[in-house]
Short mmCIF file of C-alpha atoms in Angstrom, two decimals:
data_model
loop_
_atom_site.label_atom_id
_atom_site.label_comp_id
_atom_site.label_asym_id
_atom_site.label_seq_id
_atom_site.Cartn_x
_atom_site.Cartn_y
_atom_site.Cartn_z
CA UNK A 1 -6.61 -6.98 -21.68
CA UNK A 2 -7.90 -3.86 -19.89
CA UNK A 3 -5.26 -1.07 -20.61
CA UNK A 4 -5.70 2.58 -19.27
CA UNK A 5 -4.59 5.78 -21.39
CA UNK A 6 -3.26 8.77 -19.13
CA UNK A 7 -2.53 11.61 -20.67
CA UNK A 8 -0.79 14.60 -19.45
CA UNK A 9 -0.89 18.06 -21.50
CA UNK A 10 1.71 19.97 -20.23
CA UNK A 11 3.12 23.48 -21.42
CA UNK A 12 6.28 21.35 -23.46
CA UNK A 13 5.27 18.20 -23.59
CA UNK A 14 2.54 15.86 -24.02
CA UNK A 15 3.19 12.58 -21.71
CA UNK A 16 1.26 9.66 -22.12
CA UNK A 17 1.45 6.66 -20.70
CA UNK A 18 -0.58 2.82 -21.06
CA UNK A 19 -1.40 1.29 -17.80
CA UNK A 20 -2.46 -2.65 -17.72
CA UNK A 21 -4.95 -3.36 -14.97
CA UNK A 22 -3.96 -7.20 -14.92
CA UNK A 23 -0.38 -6.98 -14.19
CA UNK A 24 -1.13 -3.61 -12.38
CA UNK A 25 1.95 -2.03 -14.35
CA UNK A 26 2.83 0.39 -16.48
CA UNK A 27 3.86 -1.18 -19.69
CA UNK A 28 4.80 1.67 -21.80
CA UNK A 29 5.45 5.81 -21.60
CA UNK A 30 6.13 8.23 -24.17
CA UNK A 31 6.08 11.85 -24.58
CA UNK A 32 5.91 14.58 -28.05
CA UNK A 33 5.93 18.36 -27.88
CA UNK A 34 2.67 20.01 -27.10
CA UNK A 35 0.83 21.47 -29.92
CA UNK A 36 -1.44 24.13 -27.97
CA UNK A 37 -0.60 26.62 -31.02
CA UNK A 38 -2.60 24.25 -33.64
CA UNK A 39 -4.32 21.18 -32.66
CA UNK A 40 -3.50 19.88 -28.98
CA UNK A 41 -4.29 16.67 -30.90
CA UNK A 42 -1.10 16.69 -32.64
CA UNK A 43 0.93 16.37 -30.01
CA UNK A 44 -1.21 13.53 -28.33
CA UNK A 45 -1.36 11.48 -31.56
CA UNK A 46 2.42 12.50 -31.83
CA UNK A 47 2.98 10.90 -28.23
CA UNK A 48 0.56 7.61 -28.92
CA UNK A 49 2.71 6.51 -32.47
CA UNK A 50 5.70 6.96 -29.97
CA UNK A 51 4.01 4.57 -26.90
CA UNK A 52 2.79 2.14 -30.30
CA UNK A 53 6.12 2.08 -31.43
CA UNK A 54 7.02 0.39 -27.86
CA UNK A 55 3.87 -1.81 -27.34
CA UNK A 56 2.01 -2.51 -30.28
CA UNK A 57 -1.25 -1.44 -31.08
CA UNK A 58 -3.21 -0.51 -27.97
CA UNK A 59 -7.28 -0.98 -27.60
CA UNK A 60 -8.10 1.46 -24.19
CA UNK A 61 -10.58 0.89 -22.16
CA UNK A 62 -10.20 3.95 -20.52
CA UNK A 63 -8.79 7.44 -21.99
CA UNK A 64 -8.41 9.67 -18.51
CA UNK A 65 -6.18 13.00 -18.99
CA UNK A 66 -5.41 15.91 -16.94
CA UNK A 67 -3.65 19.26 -18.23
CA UNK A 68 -1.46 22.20 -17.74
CA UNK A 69 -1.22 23.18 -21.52
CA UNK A 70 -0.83 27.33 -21.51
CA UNK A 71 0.36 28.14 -17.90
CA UNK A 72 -2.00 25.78 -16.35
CA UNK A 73 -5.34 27.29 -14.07
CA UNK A 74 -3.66 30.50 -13.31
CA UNK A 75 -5.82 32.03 -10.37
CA UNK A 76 -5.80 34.87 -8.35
CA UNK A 77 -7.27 35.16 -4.75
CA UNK A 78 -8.40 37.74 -2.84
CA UNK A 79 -10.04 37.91 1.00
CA UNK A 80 -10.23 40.12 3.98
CA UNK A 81 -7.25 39.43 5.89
CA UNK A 82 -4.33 37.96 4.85
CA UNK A 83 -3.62 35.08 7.60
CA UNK A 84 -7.65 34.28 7.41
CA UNK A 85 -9.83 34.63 4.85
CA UNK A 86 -7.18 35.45 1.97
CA UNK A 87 -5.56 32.07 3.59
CA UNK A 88 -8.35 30.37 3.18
CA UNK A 89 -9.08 31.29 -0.49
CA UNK A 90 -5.42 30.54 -1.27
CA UNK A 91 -5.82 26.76 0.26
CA UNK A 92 -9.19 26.40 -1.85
CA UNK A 93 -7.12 27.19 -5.12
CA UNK A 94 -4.12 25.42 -4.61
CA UNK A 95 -6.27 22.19 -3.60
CA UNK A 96 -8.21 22.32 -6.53
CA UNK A 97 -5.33 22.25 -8.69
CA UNK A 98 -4.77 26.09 -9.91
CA UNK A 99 -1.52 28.17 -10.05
CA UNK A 100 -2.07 31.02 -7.14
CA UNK A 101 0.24 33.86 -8.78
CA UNK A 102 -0.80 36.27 -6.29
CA UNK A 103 -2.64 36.44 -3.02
CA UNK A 104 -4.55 39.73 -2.03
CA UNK A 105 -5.87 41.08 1.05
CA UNK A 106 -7.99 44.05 2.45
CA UNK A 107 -9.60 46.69 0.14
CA UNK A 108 -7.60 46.26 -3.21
CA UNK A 109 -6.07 49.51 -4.57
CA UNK A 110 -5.86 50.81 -7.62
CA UNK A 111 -2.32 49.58 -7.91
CA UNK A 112 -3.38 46.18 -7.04
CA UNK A 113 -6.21 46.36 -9.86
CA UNK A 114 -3.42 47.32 -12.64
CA UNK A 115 -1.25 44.45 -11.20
CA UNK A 116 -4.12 41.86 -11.62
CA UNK A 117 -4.70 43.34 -15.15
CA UNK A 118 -1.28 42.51 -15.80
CA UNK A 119 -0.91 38.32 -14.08
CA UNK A 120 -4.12 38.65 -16.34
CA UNK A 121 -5.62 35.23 -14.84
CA UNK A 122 -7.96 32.46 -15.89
CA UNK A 123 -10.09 32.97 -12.55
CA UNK A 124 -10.32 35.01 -9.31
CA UNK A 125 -11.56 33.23 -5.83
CA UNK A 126 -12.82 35.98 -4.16
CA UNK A 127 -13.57 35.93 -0.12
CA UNK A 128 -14.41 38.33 3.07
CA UNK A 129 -15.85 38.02 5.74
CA UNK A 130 -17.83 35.58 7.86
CA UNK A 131 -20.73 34.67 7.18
CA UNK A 132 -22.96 37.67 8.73
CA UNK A 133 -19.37 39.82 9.36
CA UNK A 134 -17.74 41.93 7.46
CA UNK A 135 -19.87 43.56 3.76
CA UNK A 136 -17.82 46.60 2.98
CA UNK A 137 -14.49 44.67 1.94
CA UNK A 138 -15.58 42.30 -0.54
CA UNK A 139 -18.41 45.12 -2.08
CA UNK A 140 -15.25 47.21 -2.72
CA UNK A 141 -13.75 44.32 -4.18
CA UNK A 142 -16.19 42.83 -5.98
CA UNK A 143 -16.37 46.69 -8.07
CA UNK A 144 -12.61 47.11 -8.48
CA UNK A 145 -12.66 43.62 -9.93
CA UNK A 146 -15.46 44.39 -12.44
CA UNK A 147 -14.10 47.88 -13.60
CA UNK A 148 -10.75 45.60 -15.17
CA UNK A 149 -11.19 44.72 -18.92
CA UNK A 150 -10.55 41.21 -19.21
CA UNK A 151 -12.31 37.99 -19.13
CA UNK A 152 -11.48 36.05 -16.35
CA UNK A 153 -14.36 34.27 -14.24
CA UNK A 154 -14.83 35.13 -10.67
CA UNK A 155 -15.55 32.77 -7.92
CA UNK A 156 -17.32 34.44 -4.73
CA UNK A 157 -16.52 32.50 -1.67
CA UNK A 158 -17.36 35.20 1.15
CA UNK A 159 -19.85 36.39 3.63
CA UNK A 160 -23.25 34.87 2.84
CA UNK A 161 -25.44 38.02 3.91
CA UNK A 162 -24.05 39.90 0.61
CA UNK A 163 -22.35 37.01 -1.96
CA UNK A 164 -25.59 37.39 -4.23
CA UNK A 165 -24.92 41.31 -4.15
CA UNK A 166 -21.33 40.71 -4.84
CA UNK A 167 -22.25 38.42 -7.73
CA UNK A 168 -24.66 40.77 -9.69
CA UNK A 169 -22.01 43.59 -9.18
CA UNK A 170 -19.81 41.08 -11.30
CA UNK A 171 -22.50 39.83 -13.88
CA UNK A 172 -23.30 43.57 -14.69
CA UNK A 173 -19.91 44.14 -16.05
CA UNK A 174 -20.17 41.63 -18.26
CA UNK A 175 -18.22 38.84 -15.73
CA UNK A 176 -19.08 35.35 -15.27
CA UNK A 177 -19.58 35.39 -11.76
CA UNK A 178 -21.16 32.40 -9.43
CA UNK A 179 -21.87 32.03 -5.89
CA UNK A 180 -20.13 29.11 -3.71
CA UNK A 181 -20.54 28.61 0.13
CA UNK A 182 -18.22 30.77 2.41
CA UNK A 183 -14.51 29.54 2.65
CA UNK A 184 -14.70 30.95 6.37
CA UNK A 185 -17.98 30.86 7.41
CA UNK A 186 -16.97 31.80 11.04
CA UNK A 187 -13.97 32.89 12.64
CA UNK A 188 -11.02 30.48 12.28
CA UNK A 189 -13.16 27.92 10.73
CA UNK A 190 -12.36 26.52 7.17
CA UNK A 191 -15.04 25.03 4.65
CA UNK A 192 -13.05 24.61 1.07
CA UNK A 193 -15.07 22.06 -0.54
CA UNK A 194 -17.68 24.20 -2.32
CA UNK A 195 -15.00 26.42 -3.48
CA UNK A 196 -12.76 23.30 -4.38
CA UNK A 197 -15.62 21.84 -6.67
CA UNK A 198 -16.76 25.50 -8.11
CA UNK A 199 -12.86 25.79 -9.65
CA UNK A 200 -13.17 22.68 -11.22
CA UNK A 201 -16.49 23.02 -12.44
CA UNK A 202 -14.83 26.00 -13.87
CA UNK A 203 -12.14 24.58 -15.20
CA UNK A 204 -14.19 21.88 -17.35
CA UNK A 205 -16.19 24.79 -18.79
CA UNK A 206 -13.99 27.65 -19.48
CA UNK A 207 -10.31 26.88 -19.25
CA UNK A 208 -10.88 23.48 -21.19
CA UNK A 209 -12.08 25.95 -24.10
CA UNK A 210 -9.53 28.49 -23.56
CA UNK A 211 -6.39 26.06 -23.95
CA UNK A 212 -7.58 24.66 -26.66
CA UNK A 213 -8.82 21.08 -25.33
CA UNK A 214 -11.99 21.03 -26.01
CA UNK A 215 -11.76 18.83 -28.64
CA UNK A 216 -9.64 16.22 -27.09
CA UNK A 217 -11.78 16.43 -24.21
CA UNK A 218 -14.00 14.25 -26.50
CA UNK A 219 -11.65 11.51 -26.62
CA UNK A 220 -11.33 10.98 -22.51
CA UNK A 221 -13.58 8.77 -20.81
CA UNK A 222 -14.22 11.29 -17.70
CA UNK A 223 -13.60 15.18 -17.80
CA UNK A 224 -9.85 16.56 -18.33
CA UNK A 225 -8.66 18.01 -14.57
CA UNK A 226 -6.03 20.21 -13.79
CA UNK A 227 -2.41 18.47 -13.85
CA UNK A 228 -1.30 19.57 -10.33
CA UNK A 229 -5.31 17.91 -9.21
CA UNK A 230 -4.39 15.14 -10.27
CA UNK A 231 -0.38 15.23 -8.70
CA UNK A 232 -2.72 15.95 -5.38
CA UNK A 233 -5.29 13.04 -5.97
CA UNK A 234 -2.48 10.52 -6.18
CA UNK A 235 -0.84 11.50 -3.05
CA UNK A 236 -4.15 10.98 -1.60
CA UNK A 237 -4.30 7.66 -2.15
CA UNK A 238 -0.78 6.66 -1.85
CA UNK A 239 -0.84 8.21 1.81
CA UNK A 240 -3.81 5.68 2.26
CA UNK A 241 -0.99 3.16 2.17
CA UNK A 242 1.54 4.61 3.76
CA UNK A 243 0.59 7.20 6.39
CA UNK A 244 2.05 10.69 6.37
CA UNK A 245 3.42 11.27 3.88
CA UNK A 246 5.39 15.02 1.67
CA UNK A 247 5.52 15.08 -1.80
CA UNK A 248 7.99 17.66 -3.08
CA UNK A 249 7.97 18.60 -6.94
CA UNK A 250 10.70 20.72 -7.78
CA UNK A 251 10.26 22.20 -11.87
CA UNK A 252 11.35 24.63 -13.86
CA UNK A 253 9.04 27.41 -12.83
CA UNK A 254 8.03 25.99 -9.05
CA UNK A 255 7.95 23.90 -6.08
CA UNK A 256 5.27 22.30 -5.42
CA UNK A 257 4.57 21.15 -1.89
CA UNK A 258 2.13 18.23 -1.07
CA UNK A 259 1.53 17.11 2.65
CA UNK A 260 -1.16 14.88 3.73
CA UNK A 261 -1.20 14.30 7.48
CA UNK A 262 -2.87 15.59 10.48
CA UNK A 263 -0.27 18.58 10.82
CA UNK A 264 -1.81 18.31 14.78
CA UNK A 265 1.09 19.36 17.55
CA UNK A 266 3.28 16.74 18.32
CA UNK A 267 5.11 18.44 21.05
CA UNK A 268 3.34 18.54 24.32
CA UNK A 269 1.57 21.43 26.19
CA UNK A 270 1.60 23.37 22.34
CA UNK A 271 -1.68 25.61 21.53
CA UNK A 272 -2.89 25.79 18.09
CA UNK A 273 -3.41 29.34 16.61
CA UNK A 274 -4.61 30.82 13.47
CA UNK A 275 -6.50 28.72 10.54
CA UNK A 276 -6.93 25.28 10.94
CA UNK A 277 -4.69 23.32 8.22
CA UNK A 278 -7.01 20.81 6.11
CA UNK A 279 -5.08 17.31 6.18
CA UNK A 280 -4.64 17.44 2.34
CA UNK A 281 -2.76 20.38 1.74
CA UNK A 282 -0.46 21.93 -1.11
CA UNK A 283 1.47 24.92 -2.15
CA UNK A 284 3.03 26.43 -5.21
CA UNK A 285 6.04 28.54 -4.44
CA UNK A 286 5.99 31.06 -7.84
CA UNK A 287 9.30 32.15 -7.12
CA UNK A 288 11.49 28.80 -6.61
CA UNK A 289 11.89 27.39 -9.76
CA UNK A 290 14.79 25.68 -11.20
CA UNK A 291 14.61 27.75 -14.64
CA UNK A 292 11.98 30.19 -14.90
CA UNK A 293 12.34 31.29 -11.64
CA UNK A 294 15.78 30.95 -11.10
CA UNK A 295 16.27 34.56 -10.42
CA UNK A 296 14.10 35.17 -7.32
CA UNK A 297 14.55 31.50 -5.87
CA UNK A 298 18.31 33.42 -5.62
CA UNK A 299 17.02 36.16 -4.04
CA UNK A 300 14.59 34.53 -2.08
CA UNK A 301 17.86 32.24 -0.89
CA UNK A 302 20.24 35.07 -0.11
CA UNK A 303 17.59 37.21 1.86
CA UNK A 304 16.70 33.96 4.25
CA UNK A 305 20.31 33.77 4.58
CA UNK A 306 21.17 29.98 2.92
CA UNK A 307 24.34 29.20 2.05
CA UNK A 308 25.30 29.48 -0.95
CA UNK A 309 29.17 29.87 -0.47
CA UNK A 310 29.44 26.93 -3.40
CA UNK A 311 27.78 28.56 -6.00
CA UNK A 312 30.38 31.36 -6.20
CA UNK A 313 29.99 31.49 -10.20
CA UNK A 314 25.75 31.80 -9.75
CA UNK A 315 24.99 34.88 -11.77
CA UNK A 316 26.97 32.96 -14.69
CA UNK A 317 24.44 30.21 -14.28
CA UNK A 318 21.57 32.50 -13.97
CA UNK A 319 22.89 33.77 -17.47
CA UNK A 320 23.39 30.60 -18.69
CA UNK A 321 19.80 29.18 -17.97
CA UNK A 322 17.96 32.60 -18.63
CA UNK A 323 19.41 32.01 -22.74
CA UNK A 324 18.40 28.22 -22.89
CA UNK A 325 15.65 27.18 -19.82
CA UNK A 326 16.24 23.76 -20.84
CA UNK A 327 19.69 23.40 -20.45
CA UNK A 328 21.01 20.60 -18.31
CA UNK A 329 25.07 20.77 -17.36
CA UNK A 330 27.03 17.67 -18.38
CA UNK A 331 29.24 15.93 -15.65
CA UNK A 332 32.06 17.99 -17.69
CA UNK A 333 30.54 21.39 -16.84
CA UNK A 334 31.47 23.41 -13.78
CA UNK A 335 27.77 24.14 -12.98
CA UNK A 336 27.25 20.20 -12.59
CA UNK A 337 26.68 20.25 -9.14
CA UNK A 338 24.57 23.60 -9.47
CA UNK A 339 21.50 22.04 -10.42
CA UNK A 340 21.42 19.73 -7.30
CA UNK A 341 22.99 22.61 -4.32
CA UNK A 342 19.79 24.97 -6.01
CA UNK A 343 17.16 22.03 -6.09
CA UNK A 344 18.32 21.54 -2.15
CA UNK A 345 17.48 25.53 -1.58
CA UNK A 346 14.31 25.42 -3.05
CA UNK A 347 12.99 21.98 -1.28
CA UNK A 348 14.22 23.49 1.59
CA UNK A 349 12.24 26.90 1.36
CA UNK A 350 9.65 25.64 0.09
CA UNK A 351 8.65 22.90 2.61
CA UNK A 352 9.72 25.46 5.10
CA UNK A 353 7.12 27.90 3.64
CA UNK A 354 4.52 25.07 3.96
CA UNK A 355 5.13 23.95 7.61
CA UNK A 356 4.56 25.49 10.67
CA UNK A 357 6.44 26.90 13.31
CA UNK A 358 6.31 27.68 16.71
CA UNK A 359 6.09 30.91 18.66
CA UNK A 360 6.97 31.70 22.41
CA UNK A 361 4.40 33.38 24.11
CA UNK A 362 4.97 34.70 27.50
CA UNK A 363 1.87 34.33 30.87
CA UNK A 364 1.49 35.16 33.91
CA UNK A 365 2.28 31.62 34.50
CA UNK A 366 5.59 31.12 32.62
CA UNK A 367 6.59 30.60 29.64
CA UNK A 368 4.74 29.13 26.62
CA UNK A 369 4.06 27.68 23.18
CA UNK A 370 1.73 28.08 19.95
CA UNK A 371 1.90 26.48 17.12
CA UNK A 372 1.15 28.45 13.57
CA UNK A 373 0.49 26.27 10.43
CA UNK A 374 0.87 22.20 10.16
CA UNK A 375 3.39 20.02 12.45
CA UNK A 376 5.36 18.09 9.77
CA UNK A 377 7.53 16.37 11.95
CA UNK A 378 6.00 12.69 12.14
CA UNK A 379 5.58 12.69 8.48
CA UNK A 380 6.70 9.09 7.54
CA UNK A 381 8.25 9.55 3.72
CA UNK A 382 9.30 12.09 2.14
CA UNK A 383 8.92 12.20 -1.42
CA UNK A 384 10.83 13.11 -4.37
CA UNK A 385 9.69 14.73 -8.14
CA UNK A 386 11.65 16.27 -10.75
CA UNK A 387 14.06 15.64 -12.97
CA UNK A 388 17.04 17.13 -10.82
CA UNK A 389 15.72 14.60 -7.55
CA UNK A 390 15.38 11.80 -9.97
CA UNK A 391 18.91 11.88 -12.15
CA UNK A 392 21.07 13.27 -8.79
CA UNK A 393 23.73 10.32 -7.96
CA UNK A 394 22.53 10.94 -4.55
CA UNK A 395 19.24 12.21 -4.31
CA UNK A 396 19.32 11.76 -0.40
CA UNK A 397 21.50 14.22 -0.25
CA UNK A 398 19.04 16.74 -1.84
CA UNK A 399 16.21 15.86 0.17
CA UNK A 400 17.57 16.35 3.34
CA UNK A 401 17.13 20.07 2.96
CA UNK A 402 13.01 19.02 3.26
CA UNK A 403 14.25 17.95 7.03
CA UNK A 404 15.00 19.65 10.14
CA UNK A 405 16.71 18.50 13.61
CA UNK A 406 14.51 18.93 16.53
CA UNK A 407 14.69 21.93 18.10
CA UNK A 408 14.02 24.33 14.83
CA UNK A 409 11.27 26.55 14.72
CA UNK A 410 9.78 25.56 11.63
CA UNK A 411 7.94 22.24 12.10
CA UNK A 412 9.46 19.85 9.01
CA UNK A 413 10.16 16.21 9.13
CA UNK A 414 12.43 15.48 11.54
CA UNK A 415 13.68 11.92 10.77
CA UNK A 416 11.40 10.61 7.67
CA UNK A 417 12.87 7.64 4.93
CA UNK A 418 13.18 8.99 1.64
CA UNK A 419 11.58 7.84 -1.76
CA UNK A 420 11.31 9.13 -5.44
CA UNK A 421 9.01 8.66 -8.22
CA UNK A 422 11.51 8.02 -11.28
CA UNK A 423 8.61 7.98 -13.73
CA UNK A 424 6.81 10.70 -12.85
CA UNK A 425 3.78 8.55 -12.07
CA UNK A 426 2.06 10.76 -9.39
CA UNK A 427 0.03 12.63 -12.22
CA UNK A 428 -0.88 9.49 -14.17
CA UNK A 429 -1.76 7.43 -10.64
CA UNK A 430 -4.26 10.37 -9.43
CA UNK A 431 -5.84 10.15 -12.91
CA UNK A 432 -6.22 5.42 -12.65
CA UNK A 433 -7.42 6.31 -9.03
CA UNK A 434 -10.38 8.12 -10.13
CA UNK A 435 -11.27 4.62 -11.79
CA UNK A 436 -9.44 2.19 -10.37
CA UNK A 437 -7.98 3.42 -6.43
CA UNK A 438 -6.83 -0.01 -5.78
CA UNK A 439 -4.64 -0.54 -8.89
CA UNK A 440 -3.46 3.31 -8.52
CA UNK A 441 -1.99 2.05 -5.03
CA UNK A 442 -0.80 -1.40 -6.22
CA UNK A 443 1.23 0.26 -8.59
CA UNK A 444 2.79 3.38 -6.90
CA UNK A 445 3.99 0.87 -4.03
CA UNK A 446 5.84 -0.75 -6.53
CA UNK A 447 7.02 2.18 -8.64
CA UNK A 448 7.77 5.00 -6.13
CA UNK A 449 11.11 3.78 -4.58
CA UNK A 450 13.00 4.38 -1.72
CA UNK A 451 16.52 5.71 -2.77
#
């Protein structure tokens, strides 16, 4: 019997689970605390005995894992100007699978050099200018980068005429630096793939090493990839089946947003301004999380104005989840219905944040309309992660906040059906698909259900 092992090294837990290629089902999941402070191996032999304990003793013909073990691929990027070039750097990370804590734009200060000494990140994508454009920007950059003590690997995605320049200004301090094609090579035009594929390539070499996997890297059949890569990869495929589709994955520390459709105007007589959007796209909102975040997803809520009139005991729960991130209130507690009112506000922000919107533009001719960002409103499904979508007694009610009625602004679904993935299979699916598309598809049509 040909049975697949995915395996999933997350900051907690490791999550493994045994796929069978025959039945095209998943025929046993477990999970054991991550052992990044020893022997990441620990926890994954910890996590097989559990899945043995289930099915008996397993013979893989594949081992495929992906990881998030220490933080994940935290990244910082850095361009020209913020809605172009430091855009475009920010899509190239979050497609590859890192953990953009912080997006920077123009000539960083010295303020902004202290503050990237202190997100102290795995890598920096760093951008300017089209090819042939702009030189000054990303020199100044590229020597406020090198002047902070730390070993992070830079990525230099920018204008052509000087990225070798940039690079040895890098390499002299002592950086690994390397070279990738332009993210912008010319005005409003965005290339991401080189970047994409230099992250990754960076992420086998260094971060594997840093976190600690290098050893089980051994074990896998192809290289280890970023967990939220591999989240992406199997909404890839799934959308093959079913069209347009949003993936929203609330956690502890943030939403994650996954859209893959054309994001083209649906409305008529609309102009398209600013970036093109790449039909795979994702973001990681850093400051709507259930837990870690809980704080500023608050603030973030009360400065866009939600309402939050039925959370009148909040800074109680804040409290209560700040002392014990973990914590999950019983049907018996009066934050019960907390969980599910906050995982509404941050779907809601957070898809909002990744949409477009339209703005009115007046001509000599009347009235009219541009749209900024992706049109989400023929998206077909929208689906649900997390543990507060996937235990709520009515998940619809908490995905709704991903919708809008036409009319709004901001361009989010307007009337999609609504499914979740109860096993967390997204991860583990984008990992099979890299071997086996077919049976990855096969078994997320069975396993991601509509609610």
């Amino acid at each position: 019997m040909k049975t697949i092992l995915t395996v999933d090294f997350g900051s907690t837990f490791t999550k493994v689970s045994a796929v069978c290629a025959e039945k095209a089902e998943i025929i046993g999941t477990a999970k054991a605390f991550t052992t990044i402070e020893t022997d990441i191996r620990d926890g994954l032999n910890n996590a097989l005995r559990e899945l043995e304990s289930q099915t008996g003793k397993l013979e893989f013909t594949s081992r495929l894992a992906a990881s998030s073990a220490g933080g994940g691929l935290k990244m910082v990027a850095v361009g020209l100007v913020p809605g172009l070039t430091a855009k475009a750097a920010s899509t190239a990370a979050c497609s590859a699978g890192a953990k953009v804590v912080k997006t920077y734009a123009y000539e960083l200060s010295h303020a902004e050099q202290q503050e990237i000494y202190d997100i102290n990140p795995d890598l920096i994508l760093l951008s300017g200018g089209t090819d042939g454009g702009n030189k000054e920007v990303i020199l100044h950059n590229a020597a406020k980068l090198a002047e902070i003590d730390q070993n992070f690997a830079t990525i230099i995605a920018g204008n052509k005429s000087v990225a070798q320049n940039v690079c040895d200004v890098l390499v002299r301090s002592g950086k690994d630096a390397r070279v990738c094609d332009n993210v912008m090579p010319s005005f409003n035009t965005l290339e991401i793939m080189s970047a994409k594929n230099a992250i990754r390539d960076l992420f086998m070499e260094k971060i594997i090493e840093a976190k600690g996997l290098s050893e089980a890297a051994k074990m896998m059949s192809i290289p280890i990839i970023p967990t939220p890569l591999s989240v992406f990869e199997g909404a890839q495929v799934l959308s093959d089946s079913l069209g347009p589709i949003l993936v929203v994955d609330v956690g502890g520390a943030t939403t994650d947003v996954y859209s893959m459709c054309s994001g083209v105007p649906t409305l008529p007589n609309v102009g398209m301004k600013g970036l093109p959007e790449p039909f795979a796209k994702r973001t990681v909102e850093g400051d709507l999380g259930m837990r870690y975040s809980l704080d500023a997803l608050v603030d973030a809520a009360s400065t866009a104005g939600r309402n939050m009139d039925d959370l009148d005991n909040i800074s109680e729960f804040q409290a209560l989840c700040k002392a014990n991130p973990s914590i999950v209130p019983d049907a018996n507690s009066p934050f019960h219905s907390y969980d599910e009112k906050i995982c509404g506000l941050a779907i809601d922000m957070a898809v909002e944040r990744h949409s477009g919107k339209l703005e009115t533009a007046f001509s000599p001719h009347g009235e009219i309309f541009y749209q900024i960002g992706k049109d989400l409103s023929d998206v077909k499904y929208v689906i649900g992660v997390g543990g507060a979508i996937i235990y709520s007694a009515n998940p619809t009610s908490i995905l709704q906040y991903a919708t809008t009625p036409p009319g709004n602004p901001y361009l989010k679904p307007i009337n999609p059906k609504f499914l979740i993935d109860k096993k967390y299979i997204f991860s583990a699916m984008g990992l099979v698909s890299r071997v086996d598309k077919q049976l990855a598809i096969k078994i997320m049509e069975k396993d991601i259900t509509e609610v």
